């Protein structure tokens, strides 16, 4: 018996930002829906081994932003 969500990870799964390794650049941004869930893309790649097959999916790019962004002067 198939399961609608589990059989279709492109529709069922989303990727979200969790934490940044850089304390100076650690605020969440919504670039490519990083705060609310970025959709997955099928990359047409697979990993195969004797005991398993894995399909490769990708998301993003996602980004954090710094705590303070000084205004820039344009000339």
mmCIF file of C-alpha atoms in Angstrom:
data_model
loop_
_atom_site.group_PDB
_atom_site.id
_atom_site.type_symbol
_atom_site.label_atom_id
_atom_site.label_comp_id
_atom_site.label_asym_id
_atom_site.label_seq_id
_atom_site.Cartn_x
_atom_site.Cartn_y
_atom_site.Cartn_z
ATOM 1 C CA UNK A 1 0.000 0.000 0.000
ATOM 2 C CA UNK A 2 1.445 3.383 -0.963
ATOM 3 C CA UNK A 3 1.451 6.486 1.214
ATOM 4 C CA UNK A 4 0.759 9.785 -0.562
ATOM 5 C CA UNK A 5 3.256 11.904 1.412
ATOM 6 C CA UNK A 6 5.978 9.339 1.996
ATOM 7 C CA UNK A 7 6.048 8.305 -1.662
ATOM 8 C CA UNK A 8 6.558 11.897 -2.863
ATOM 9 C CA UNK A 9 9.344 13.617 -0.867
ATOM 10 C CA UNK A 10 9.409 16.578 -3.259
ATOM 11 C CA UNK A 11 5.952 17.581 -2.052
ATOM 12 C CA UNK A 12 6.132 16.276 1.522
ATOM 13 C CA UNK A 13 9.501 17.624 2.732
ATOM 14 C CA UNK A 14 10.821 21.145 3.276
ATOM 15 C CA UNK A 15 14.247 22.375 4.405
ATOM 16 C CA UNK A 16 14.544 25.129 7.046
ATOM 17 C CA UNK A 17 17.436 27.035 8.586
ATOM 18 C CA UNK A 18 18.267 25.938 12.127
ATOM 19 C CA UNK A 19 21.532 27.433 13.364
ATOM 20 C CA UNK A 20 24.559 29.253 12.024
ATOM 21 C CA UNK A 21 28.170 28.354 12.825
ATOM 22 C CA UNK A 22 29.022 32.101 12.837
ATOM 23 C CA UNK A 23 27.674 34.100 15.811
ATOM 24 C CA UNK A 24 28.113 37.396 13.898
ATOM 25 C CA UNK A 25 25.915 36.136 11.079
ATOM 26 C CA UNK A 26 23.231 34.157 12.856
ATOM 27 C CA UNK A 27 19.859 35.775 12.148
ATOM 28 C CA UNK A 28 17.488 33.784 9.989
ATOM 29 C CA UNK A 29 16.695 35.118 6.539
ATOM 30 C CA UNK A 30 13.917 34.037 4.251
ATOM 31 C CA UNK A 31 16.143 33.728 1.185
ATOM 32 C CA UNK A 32 14.600 30.895 -0.859
ATOM 33 C CA UNK A 33 12.062 30.321 1.949
ATOM 34 C CA UNK A 34 14.716 29.355 4.521
ATOM 35 C CA UNK A 35 12.458 30.408 7.421
ATOM 36 C CA UNK A 36 9.248 28.819 6.218
ATOM 37 C CA UNK A 37 10.550 25.801 4.361
ATOM 38 C CA UNK A 38 12.404 25.613 1.080
ATOM 39 C CA UNK A 39 11.053 23.043 -1.378
ATOM 40 C CA UNK A 40 13.248 20.171 -2.494
ATOM 41 C CA UNK A 41 14.565 19.767 -6.048
ATOM 42 C CA UNK A 42 15.247 16.440 -7.701
ATOM 43 C CA UNK A 43 18.886 16.479 -8.816
ATOM 44 C CA UNK A 44 18.708 13.458 -11.151
ATOM 45 C CA UNK A 45 21.427 11.779 -9.071
ATOM 46 C CA UNK A 46 21.411 8.488 -7.223
ATOM 47 C CA UNK A 47 23.800 6.681 -4.916
ATOM 48 C CA UNK A 48 23.817 2.954 -5.411
ATOM 49 C CA UNK A 49 25.423 0.270 -3.346
ATOM 50 C CA UNK A 50 25.034 -3.431 -2.996
ATOM 51 C CA UNK A 51 22.485 -2.991 -0.193
ATOM 52 C CA UNK A 52 20.691 0.274 -1.001
ATOM 53 C CA UNK A 53 19.729 2.983 -3.461
ATOM 54 C CA UNK A 54 19.436 6.629 -2.442
ATOM 55 C CA UNK A 55 17.933 9.451 -4.477
ATOM 56 C CA UNK A 56 19.642 12.851 -4.126
ATOM 57 C CA UNK A 57 17.527 15.953 -3.517
ATOM 58 C CA UNK A 58 18.689 19.546 -3.009
ATOM 59 C CA UNK A 59 17.294 22.792 -1.606
ATOM 60 C CA UNK A 60 18.334 26.391 -1.405
ATOM 61 C CA UNK A 61 20.764 28.050 -1.337
ATOM 62 C CA UNK A 62 19.728 29.285 2.095
ATOM 63 C CA UNK A 63 21.378 32.093 4.056
ATOM 64 C CA UNK A 64 21.723 33.689 7.471
ATOM 65 C CA UNK A 65 22.208 37.430 7.862
ATOM 66 C CA UNK A 66 24.376 39.513 10.194
ATOM 67 C CA UNK A 67 22.951 41.221 13.295
ATOM 68 C CA UNK A 68 23.836 44.671 11.969
ATOM 69 C CA UNK A 69 24.061 45.808 8.355
ATOM 70 C CA UNK A 70 25.430 49.356 8.116
ATOM 71 C CA UNK A 71 23.950 51.375 5.247
ATOM 72 C CA UNK A 72 26.091 51.625 2.165
ATOM 73 C CA UNK A 73 26.695 54.854 0.286
ATOM 74 C CA UNK A 74 26.110 54.735 -3.448
ATOM 75 C CA UNK A 75 27.827 57.332 -5.621
#
